[in-house]
């Protein structure tokens, strides 16, 4: 690339992990005029760490997996390799009693299925590459049907435990490509085995903050109202503060409202209308007496159980007791806020909880994705054709998968490909 291109003024919209990692990789390539615009008053997006009694707790992104090579590289560079709290896990029935993840009468079947899984996974090595282009037909169907085709009847439930808990939807609806993108064989193994997850003692937001601190022109509470491609080749970005001009723009925020700020062709608008979200809640409660580990409640992970507590995270269990836990619930539109809170508190009492006090709650429009029909019709191929049109490029959660690692990987891929 010639040095003139590196003088381009680049705008990044969104200061979540996708935006700040795009800025990081642009800087590594020699770009010096980088501006990040963020409409909220903080960096981090769905990475949202809070502090309580001198310790950090996560209200958004929860942990990283040992396989997250790009994440760990950034952690090392920004001096965040301190080992965080252990994530000890257990499984509980809907009555609050601890149980085994796999019923004893299914252990033998699970063992046989698990032995076949690496060979099955090898068919889909393309999922290790950035993005979701050119998916095979069988990955466009709901994951539960894919499991049935491959006679993975017990493992199907194990996948559900680690997919649905974190707000990624039901395996009975979500296409297989997304589930296997997140839970590759190695990643699934990290959950099944007792491994040390990445749990960031200073909070996951600290990583994003340190990367963002390297960007000279970071503007918070700066909302983009409209973008136009001008005849002189510049992109005019109108914000609630002023109008700015850039050579190129990387848009990493939600695509849900992009047509409100960019004059997209009707065909592109129709493509983006396929995007759907999971409405997900993370509650923080102060409570005493519950088991001092992180617990999954598989019986509450089915579509008909929306609004019920699926899991809780007991952070810092290995470093002393705490009375603050975070709780994960798929929003039920037929329940009121009060009814969902009452359901959570009932479950905490079932688990032995006493002195239960609500602390805070975050609602997320989580896991942007499309359904099976849109995948088959080439959603990602059509989205890819939009890259670079009018000097606007797209990164963010939907382009790969909404984990820290996948967002970092795609931002690097975008920068390497187009910049």
GROMACS .gro file of C-alpha atoms in nm:
model
  419
    1UNK     CA    1   0.000   0.000   0.000
    2UNK     CA    2   0.134   0.345  -0.085
    3UNK     CA    3   0.199   0.598   0.189
    4UNK     CA    4  -0.069   0.829   0.051
    5UNK     CA    5  -0.339   0.579   0.148
    6UNK     CA    6  -0.206   0.571   0.502
    7UNK     CA    7  -0.279   0.942   0.523
    8UNK     CA    8  -0.649   0.868   0.474
    9UNK     CA    9  -0.880   0.989   0.746
   10UNK     CA   10  -1.060   0.683   0.879
   11UNK     CA   11  -1.377   0.698   1.088
   12UNK     CA   12  -1.483   0.403   1.302
   13UNK     CA   13  -1.839   0.405   1.432
   14UNK     CA   14  -1.874   0.216   1.759
   15UNK     CA   15  -1.626   0.176   2.046
   16UNK     CA   16  -1.696  -0.186   2.131
   17UNK     CA   17  -1.434  -0.454   2.080
   18UNK     CA   18  -1.487  -0.455   1.701
   19UNK     CA   19  -1.430  -0.082   1.674
   20UNK     CA   20  -1.127  -0.051   1.900
   21UNK     CA   21  -0.960  -0.360   1.750
   22UNK     CA   22  -1.015  -0.219   1.401
   23UNK     CA   23  -0.842   0.100   1.516
   24UNK     CA   24  -0.560  -0.107   1.666
   25UNK     CA   25  -0.499  -0.299   1.344
   26UNK     CA   26  -0.519   0.016   1.131
   27UNK     CA   27  -0.255   0.177   1.351
   28UNK     CA   28  -0.035  -0.132   1.314
   29UNK     CA   29  -0.054  -0.081   0.937
   30UNK     CA   30   0.059   0.279   0.966
   31UNK     CA   31  -0.267   0.473   0.959
   32UNK     CA   32  -0.237   0.785   1.174
   33UNK     CA   33  -0.569   0.968   1.125
   34UNK     CA   34  -0.822   0.748   1.303
   35UNK     CA   35  -1.138   0.876   1.471
   36UNK     CA   36  -1.377   0.661   1.677
   37UNK     CA   37  -1.731   0.788   1.730
   38UNK     CA   38  -1.933   0.631   2.012
   39UNK     CA   39  -2.287   0.738   2.097
   40UNK     CA   40  -2.277   0.624   2.461
   41UNK     CA   41  -2.066   0.772   2.739
   42UNK     CA   42  -1.828   0.478   2.765
   43UNK     CA   43  -1.630   0.234   2.554
   44UNK     CA   44  -1.698  -0.139   2.559
   45UNK     CA   45  -2.036  -0.205   2.400
   46UNK     CA   46  -2.162  -0.537   2.534
   47UNK     CA   47  -1.847  -0.570   2.739
   48UNK     CA   48  -1.971  -0.404   3.057
   49UNK     CA   49  -1.771  -0.451   3.375
   50UNK     CA   50  -1.891  -0.303   3.703
   51UNK     CA   51  -1.714  -0.269   4.036
   52UNK     CA   52  -1.871  -0.381   4.362
   53UNK     CA   53  -1.689  -0.384   4.697
   54UNK     CA   54  -1.354  -0.351   4.523
   55UNK     CA   55  -1.405  -0.639   4.278
   56UNK     CA   56  -1.517  -0.645   3.915
   57UNK     CA   57  -1.827  -0.822   3.788
   58UNK     CA   58  -1.947  -0.870   3.431
   59UNK     CA   59  -2.289  -0.751   3.315
   60UNK     CA   60  -2.217  -0.828   2.949
   61UNK     CA   61  -1.944  -1.046   2.798
   62UNK     CA   62  -1.861  -1.303   3.061
   63UNK     CA   63  -1.534  -1.485   2.990
   64UNK     CA   64  -1.297  -1.596   2.717
   65UNK     CA   65  -1.194  -1.945   2.617
   66UNK     CA   66  -0.838  -2.084   2.625
   67UNK     CA   67  -0.843  -2.103   2.243
   68UNK     CA   68  -0.882  -1.723   2.205
   69UNK     CA   69  -0.537  -1.658   2.056
   70UNK     CA   70  -0.606  -1.308   1.922
   71UNK     CA   71  -0.763  -1.199   2.249
   72UNK     CA   72  -0.468  -1.329   2.449
   73UNK     CA   73  -0.224  -1.151   2.217
   74UNK     CA   74  -0.396  -0.820   2.292
   75UNK     CA   75  -0.409  -0.902   2.663
   76UNK     CA   76  -0.035  -0.962   2.661
   77UNK     CA   77   0.038  -0.639   2.474
   78UNK     CA   78  -0.176  -0.436   2.711
   79UNK     CA   79  -0.045  -0.603   3.028
   80UNK     CA   80  -0.364  -0.785   3.126
   81UNK     CA   81  -0.241  -1.140   3.163
   82UNK     CA   82  -0.315  -1.164   3.536
   83UNK     CA   83  -0.502  -1.484   3.610
   84UNK     CA   84  -0.862  -1.417   3.701
   85UNK     CA   85  -1.101  -1.606   3.928
   86UNK     CA   86  -1.169  -1.971   3.855
   87UNK     CA   87  -1.501  -2.058   3.696
   88UNK     CA   88  -1.623  -2.364   3.884
   89UNK     CA   89  -1.945  -2.497   3.731
   90UNK     CA   90  -2.233  -2.719   3.833
   91UNK     CA   91  -2.572  -2.827   3.698
   92UNK     CA   92  -2.904  -2.800   3.876
   93UNK     CA   93  -3.258  -2.916   3.809
   94UNK     CA   94  -3.549  -2.675   3.802
   95UNK     CA   95  -3.616  -2.748   4.170
   96UNK     CA   96  -3.272  -2.617   4.266
   97UNK     CA   97  -3.104  -2.950   4.336
   98UNK     CA   98  -2.758  -3.023   4.199
   99UNK     CA   99  -2.751  -3.294   3.935
  100UNK     CA  100  -2.519  -3.428   3.666
  101UNK     CA  101  -2.491  -3.264   3.328
  102UNK     CA  102  -2.556  -3.592   3.150
  103UNK     CA  103  -2.801  -3.844   3.302
  104UNK     CA  104  -2.630  -4.170   3.394
  105UNK     CA  105  -2.836  -4.370   3.145
  106UNK     CA  106  -2.706  -4.146   2.862
  107UNK     CA  107  -2.334  -4.145   2.948
  108UNK     CA  108  -2.248  -4.436   2.720
  109UNK     CA  109  -2.432  -4.279   2.426
  110UNK     CA  110  -2.260  -3.947   2.495
  111UNK     CA  111  -1.919  -4.116   2.494
  112UNK     CA  112  -1.986  -4.277   2.156
  113UNK     CA  113  -2.115  -3.953   2.005
  114UNK     CA  114  -1.824  -3.755   2.143
  115UNK     CA  115  -1.576  -3.995   1.981
  116UNK     CA  116  -1.734  -3.924   1.641
  117UNK     CA  117  -1.749  -3.548   1.686
  118UNK     CA  118  -1.391  -3.457   1.576
  119UNK     CA  119  -1.437  -3.636   1.243
  120UNK     CA  120  -1.772  -3.467   1.186
  121UNK     CA  121  -1.621  -3.128   1.276
  122UNK     CA  122  -1.349  -3.169   1.012
  123UNK     CA  123  -1.612  -3.127   0.740
  124UNK     CA  124  -1.656  -2.767   0.845
  125UNK     CA  125  -1.303  -2.634   0.882
  126UNK     CA  126  -1.410  -2.327   0.681
  127UNK     CA  127  -1.584  -2.209   0.998
  128UNK     CA  128  -1.236  -2.142   1.138
  129UNK     CA  129  -1.196  -1.866   0.879
  130UNK     CA  130  -1.331  -1.513   0.937
  131UNK     CA  131  -1.690  -1.459   0.834
  132UNK     CA  132  -1.974  -1.686   0.727
  133UNK     CA  133  -1.950  -1.684   0.349
  134UNK     CA  134  -2.042  -1.979   0.125
  135UNK     CA  135  -2.190  -2.204   0.391
  136UNK     CA  136  -2.278  -2.561   0.300
  137UNK     CA  137  -2.649  -2.631   0.282
  138UNK     CA  138  -2.656  -2.855   0.589
  139UNK     CA  139  -2.527  -2.574   0.813
  140UNK     CA  140  -2.818  -2.350   0.715
  141UNK     CA  141  -3.075  -2.566   0.894
  142UNK     CA  142  -3.156  -2.535   1.267
  143UNK     CA  143  -2.885  -2.689   1.480
  144UNK     CA  144  -3.117  -2.945   1.636
  145UNK     CA  145  -3.196  -3.088   1.292
  146UNK     CA  146  -2.826  -3.095   1.204
  147UNK     CA  147  -2.764  -3.294   1.523
  148UNK     CA  148  -3.041  -3.538   1.437
  149UNK     CA  149  -2.896  -3.589   1.087
  150UNK     CA  150  -2.560  -3.671   1.245
  151UNK     CA  151  -2.712  -3.885   1.522
  152UNK     CA  152  -2.583  -3.655   1.796
  153UNK     CA  153  -2.884  -3.686   2.022
  154UNK     CA  154  -2.713  -3.651   2.360
  155UNK     CA  155  -2.447  -3.401   2.255
  156UNK     CA  156  -2.727  -3.184   2.118
  157UNK     CA  157  -2.830  -3.112   2.477
  158UNK     CA  158  -2.472  -3.040   2.583
  159UNK     CA  159  -2.440  -2.783   2.305
  160UNK     CA  160  -2.764  -2.626   2.425
  161UNK     CA  161  -2.623  -2.580   2.775
  162UNK     CA  162  -2.334  -2.368   2.651
  163UNK     CA  163  -2.509  -2.191   2.363
  164UNK     CA  164  -2.847  -2.088   2.498
  165UNK     CA  165  -2.720  -1.985   2.842
  166UNK     CA  166  -2.531  -1.687   2.707
  167UNK     CA  167  -2.815  -1.537   2.510
  168UNK     CA  168  -2.753  -1.693   2.170
  169UNK     CA  169  -3.100  -1.832   2.123
  170UNK     CA  170  -3.253  -2.175   2.093
  171UNK     CA  171  -3.075  -2.461   1.915
  172UNK     CA  172  -3.418  -2.553   1.781
  173UNK     CA  173  -3.429  -2.229   1.580
  174UNK     CA  174  -3.075  -2.101   1.527
  175UNK     CA  175  -2.891  -2.229   1.216
  176UNK     CA  176  -2.614  -2.482   1.280
  177UNK     CA  177  -2.348  -2.253   1.130
  178UNK     CA  178  -2.373  -2.013   1.424
  179UNK     CA  179  -2.361  -2.284   1.690
  180UNK     CA  180  -2.058  -2.452   1.536
  181UNK     CA  181  -1.889  -2.116   1.476
  182UNK     CA  182  -1.902  -2.051   1.850
  183UNK     CA  183  -1.865  -2.407   1.975
  184UNK     CA  184  -1.598  -2.563   1.760
  185UNK     CA  185  -1.476  -2.897   1.892
  186UNK     CA  186  -1.192  -2.731   2.084
  187UNK     CA  187  -1.422  -2.468   2.232
  188UNK     CA  188  -1.679  -2.727   2.334
  189UNK     CA  189  -1.402  -2.924   2.500
  190UNK     CA  190  -1.307  -2.615   2.703
  191UNK     CA  191  -1.655  -2.614   2.853
  192UNK     CA  192  -1.678  -2.986   2.916
  193UNK     CA  193  -1.335  -3.014   3.077
  194UNK     CA  194  -1.246  -2.815   3.386
  195UNK     CA  195  -1.022  -2.557   3.222
  196UNK     CA  196  -0.920  -2.212   3.338
  197UNK     CA  197  -1.130  -1.967   3.140
  198UNK     CA  198  -1.011  -1.613   3.074
  199UNK     CA  199  -1.189  -1.412   3.344
  200UNK     CA  200  -1.004  -1.077   3.356
  201UNK     CA  201  -0.962  -0.981   3.724
  202UNK     CA  202  -0.976  -0.612   3.626
  203UNK     CA  203  -1.285  -0.670   3.410
  204UNK     CA  204  -1.312  -0.734   3.037
  205UNK     CA  205  -1.391  -0.366   2.978
  206UNK     CA  206  -1.039  -0.279   3.092
  207UNK     CA  207  -0.896  -0.447   2.781
  208UNK     CA  208  -1.115  -0.236   2.553
  209UNK     CA  209  -1.039   0.078   2.752
  210UNK     CA  210  -0.664   0.029   2.719
  211UNK     CA  211  -0.686  -0.028   2.345
  212UNK     CA  212  -0.913   0.275   2.307
  213UNK     CA  213  -0.666   0.489   2.503
  214UNK     CA  214  -0.424   0.452   2.209
  215UNK     CA  215  -0.668   0.629   1.976
  216UNK     CA  216  -0.595   1.001   1.972
  217UNK     CA  217  -0.941   1.101   1.847
  218UNK     CA  218  -1.201   0.911   2.047
  219UNK     CA  219  -1.533   1.092   2.083
  220UNK     CA  220  -1.793   0.970   2.331
  221UNK     CA  221  -2.159   1.080   2.339
  222UNK     CA  222  -2.116   1.141   1.967
  223UNK     CA  223  -2.413   0.996   1.782
  224UNK     CA  224  -2.409   0.957   1.404
  225UNK     CA  225  -2.723   1.101   1.250
  226UNK     CA  226  -2.651   1.062   0.878
  227UNK     CA  227  -2.375   0.964   0.635
  228UNK     CA  228  -2.343   1.069   0.270
  229UNK     CA  229  -2.090   0.991   0.002
  230UNK     CA  230  -1.992   1.320  -0.158
  231UNK     CA  231  -1.889   1.384  -0.522
  232UNK     CA  232  -1.533   1.464  -0.408
  233UNK     CA  233  -1.496   1.108  -0.276
  234UNK     CA  234  -1.529   1.199   0.092
  235UNK     CA  235  -1.783   1.056   0.335
  236UNK     CA  236  -1.971   1.325   0.522
  237UNK     CA  237  -2.062   1.204   0.870
  238UNK     CA  238  -2.318   1.422   1.042
  239UNK     CA  239  -2.325   1.379   1.419
  240UNK     CA  240  -2.513   1.538   1.707
  241UNK     CA  241  -2.201   1.750   1.762
  242UNK     CA  242  -2.083   1.854   1.413
  243UNK     CA  243  -2.034   1.738   1.055
  244UNK     CA  244  -1.709   1.552   0.987
  245UNK     CA  245  -1.542   1.439   0.666
  246UNK     CA  246  -1.351   1.116   0.614
  247UNK     CA  247  -1.194   0.916   0.335
  248UNK     CA  248  -1.335   0.589   0.462
  249UNK     CA  249  -1.571   0.468   0.735
  250UNK     CA  250  -1.582   0.138   0.923
  251UNK     CA  251  -1.925   0.080   1.076
  252UNK     CA  252  -1.916  -0.163   1.372
  253UNK     CA  253  -2.239  -0.071   1.551
  254UNK     CA  254  -2.568  -0.255   1.517
  255UNK     CA  255  -2.695  -0.283   1.160
  256UNK     CA  256  -3.052  -0.271   1.285
  257UNK     CA  257  -3.083   0.102   1.219
  258UNK     CA  258  -2.818   0.155   0.951
  259UNK     CA  259  -3.080   0.238   0.686
  260UNK     CA  260  -3.184   0.536   0.901
  261UNK     CA  261  -2.842   0.698   0.868
  262UNK     CA  262  -2.728   0.573   0.525
  263UNK     CA  263  -2.932   0.600   0.205
  264UNK     CA  264  -2.916   0.234   0.109
  265UNK     CA  265  -3.057   0.089  -0.213
  266UNK     CA  266  -3.387  -0.090  -0.162
  267UNK     CA  267  -3.222  -0.428  -0.231
  268UNK     CA  268  -2.971  -0.372   0.053
  269UNK     CA  269  -3.248  -0.267   0.288
  270UNK     CA  270  -3.432  -0.590   0.215
  271UNK     CA  271  -3.118  -0.789   0.296
  272UNK     CA  272  -3.076  -0.617   0.632
  273UNK     CA  273  -3.440  -0.668   0.724
  274UNK     CA  274  -3.358  -1.036   0.777
  275UNK     CA  275  -3.147  -0.956   1.085
  276UNK     CA  276  -3.304  -1.059   1.413
  277UNK     CA  277  -3.188  -1.038   1.775
  278UNK     CA  278  -3.224  -1.218   2.105
  279UNK     CA  279  -3.356  -1.000   2.387
  280UNK     CA  280  -3.139  -1.095   2.678
  281UNK     CA  281  -3.114  -0.979   3.037
  282UNK     CA  282  -2.831  -0.993   3.288
  283UNK     CA  283  -2.938  -0.934   3.647
  284UNK     CA  284  -2.711  -0.864   3.940
  285UNK     CA  285  -2.844  -0.972   4.279
  286UNK     CA  286  -2.703  -0.963   4.629
  287UNK     CA  287  -2.786  -1.295   4.788
  288UNK     CA  288  -2.658  -1.526   5.058
  289UNK     CA  289  -2.672  -1.902   5.093
  290UNK     CA  290  -2.668  -2.024   4.733
  291UNK     CA  291  -2.406  -2.276   4.615
  292UNK     CA  292  -2.071  -2.099   4.577
  293UNK     CA  293  -2.016  -2.193   4.216
  294UNK     CA  294  -2.155  -2.098   3.877
  295UNK     CA  295  -2.462  -2.298   3.794
  296UNK     CA  296  -2.656  -2.401   3.485
  297UNK     CA  297  -3.026  -2.491   3.493
  298UNK     CA  298  -3.081  -2.689   3.167
  299UNK     CA  299  -3.453  -2.730   3.228
  300UNK     CA  300  -3.494  -2.354   3.180
  301UNK     CA  301  -3.311  -2.335   2.846
  302UNK     CA  302  -3.596  -2.440   2.619
  303UNK     CA  303  -3.795  -2.185   2.412
  304UNK     CA  304  -4.102  -2.229   2.632
  305UNK     CA  305  -3.897  -2.129   2.940
  306UNK     CA  306  -3.823  -1.770   2.840
  307UNK     CA  307  -3.822  -1.539   3.138
  308UNK     CA  308  -3.678  -1.807   3.367
  309UNK     CA  309  -3.330  -1.809   3.518
  310UNK     CA  310  -3.099  -2.021   3.301
  311UNK     CA  311  -2.773  -1.978   3.491
  312UNK     CA  312  -2.585  -1.770   3.743
  313UNK     CA  313  -2.222  -1.666   3.770
  314UNK     CA  314  -2.066  -1.676   4.115
  315UNK     CA  315  -1.750  -1.479   4.052
  316UNK     CA  316  -1.452  -1.482   4.289
  317UNK     CA  317  -1.561  -1.809   4.452
  318UNK     CA  318  -1.198  -1.925   4.478
  319UNK     CA  319  -1.081  -1.595   4.629
  320UNK     CA  320  -1.330  -1.551   4.911
  321UNK     CA  321  -1.705  -1.530   4.933
  322UNK     CA  322  -1.913  -1.259   4.771
  323UNK     CA  323  -2.280  -1.170   4.798
  324UNK     CA  324  -2.313  -1.045   4.437
  325UNK     CA  325  -2.401  -1.283   4.155
  326UNK     CA  326  -2.503  -1.227   3.794
  327UNK     CA  327  -2.800  -1.412   3.645
  328UNK     CA  328  -2.889  -1.485   3.280
  329UNK     CA  329  -3.244  -1.472   3.144
  330UNK     CA  330  -3.394  -1.466   2.795
  331UNK     CA  331  -3.657  -1.195   2.791
  332UNK     CA  332  -4.018  -1.309   2.776
  333UNK     CA  333  -4.234  -1.047   2.606
  334UNK     CA  334  -4.545  -1.190   2.774
  335UNK     CA  335  -4.403  -1.126   3.122
  336UNK     CA  336  -4.367  -0.793   3.295
  337UNK     CA  337  -4.039  -0.674   3.444
  338UNK     CA  338  -4.177  -0.753   3.789
  339UNK     CA  339  -4.283  -1.106   3.686
  340UNK     CA  340  -3.936  -1.185   3.549
  341UNK     CA  341  -3.773  -1.056   3.865
  342UNK     CA  342  -4.012  -1.260   4.079
  343UNK     CA  343  -3.925  -1.571   3.874
  344UNK     CA  344  -3.555  -1.507   3.934
  345UNK     CA  345  -3.604  -1.453   4.305
  346UNK     CA  346  -3.816  -1.767   4.336
  347UNK     CA  347  -3.535  -1.967   4.177
  348UNK     CA  348  -3.277  -1.810   4.408
  349UNK     CA  349  -3.487  -1.924   4.706
  350UNK     CA  350  -3.508  -2.275   4.553
  351UNK     CA  351  -3.127  -2.274   4.548
  352UNK     CA  352  -3.115  -2.189   4.918
  353UNK     CA  353  -3.078  -1.815   4.875
  354UNK     CA  354  -3.162  -1.579   5.159
  355UNK     CA  355  -3.147  -1.201   5.208
  356UNK     CA  356  -3.216  -1.155   4.836
  357UNK     CA  357  -3.172  -0.794   4.714
  358UNK     CA  358  -3.194  -0.666   4.359
  359UNK     CA  359  -2.882  -0.469   4.257
  360UNK     CA  360  -2.907  -0.387   3.884
  361UNK     CA  361  -3.009  -0.520   3.543
  362UNK     CA  362  -2.886  -0.475   3.186
  363UNK     CA  363  -3.101  -0.546   2.883
  364UNK     CA  364  -2.928  -0.635   2.558
  365UNK     CA  365  -3.040  -0.673   2.200
  366UNK     CA  366  -2.805  -0.967   2.170
  367UNK     CA  367  -2.672  -1.201   1.904
  368UNK     CA  368  -2.761  -1.040   1.569
  369UNK     CA  369  -2.820  -1.323   1.322
  370UNK     CA  370  -3.050  -1.445   1.047
  371UNK     CA  371  -3.271  -1.750   1.023
  372UNK     CA  372  -3.221  -2.054   0.804
  373UNK     CA  373  -3.408  -1.929   0.497
  374UNK     CA  374  -3.200  -1.608   0.478
  375UNK     CA  375  -2.877  -1.807   0.508
  376UNK     CA  376  -2.982  -2.032   0.219
  377UNK     CA  377  -3.069  -1.725   0.011
  378UNK     CA  378  -2.714  -1.592   0.047
  379UNK     CA  379  -2.748  -1.331   0.321
  380UNK     CA  380  -2.375  -1.315   0.393
  381UNK     CA  381  -2.279  -1.308   0.026
  382UNK     CA  382  -2.516  -1.014  -0.027
  383UNK     CA  383  -2.385  -0.840   0.284
  384UNK     CA  384  -2.029  -0.886   0.161
  385UNK     CA  385  -2.117  -0.710  -0.166
  386UNK     CA  386  -2.193  -0.400   0.042
  387UNK     CA  387  -1.835  -0.382   0.172
  388UNK     CA  388  -1.664  -0.066   0.048
  389UNK     CA  389  -1.965   0.072  -0.135
  390UNK     CA  390  -1.946   0.452  -0.103
  391UNK     CA  391  -1.629   0.396   0.105
  392UNK     CA  392  -1.826   0.241   0.393
  393UNK     CA  393  -1.716  -0.094   0.538
  394UNK     CA  394  -1.886  -0.319   0.792
  395UNK     CA  395  -1.752  -0.514   1.090
  396UNK     CA  396  -1.911  -0.608   1.420
  397UNK     CA  397  -2.096  -0.896   1.578
  398UNK     CA  398  -2.307  -1.020   1.289
  399UNK     CA  399  -2.012  -1.054   1.052
  400UNK     CA  400  -1.854  -1.347   1.238
  401UNK     CA  401  -2.008  -1.423   1.580
  402UNK     CA  402  -2.058  -1.206   1.891
  403UNK     CA  403  -1.771  -1.327   2.103
  404UNK     CA  404  -1.468  -1.116   2.186
  405UNK     CA  405  -1.241  -1.338   1.981
  406UNK     CA  406  -1.460  -1.354   1.673
  407UNK     CA  407  -1.509  -0.977   1.669
  408UNK     CA  408  -1.134  -0.917   1.697
  409UNK     CA  409  -1.065  -1.172   1.422
  410UNK     CA  410  -1.311  -1.015   1.181
  411UNK     CA  411  -1.187  -0.660   1.241
  412UNK     CA  412  -0.833  -0.771   1.163
  413UNK     CA  413  -0.955  -0.956   0.853
  414UNK     CA  414  -1.144  -0.647   0.732
  415UNK     CA  415  -0.841  -0.422   0.778
  416UNK     CA  416  -0.608  -0.670   0.608
  417UNK     CA  417  -0.849  -0.720   0.320
  418UNK     CA  418  -0.941  -0.361   0.238
  419UNK     CA  419  -0.682  -0.136   0.398
   0.00000   0.00000   0.00000
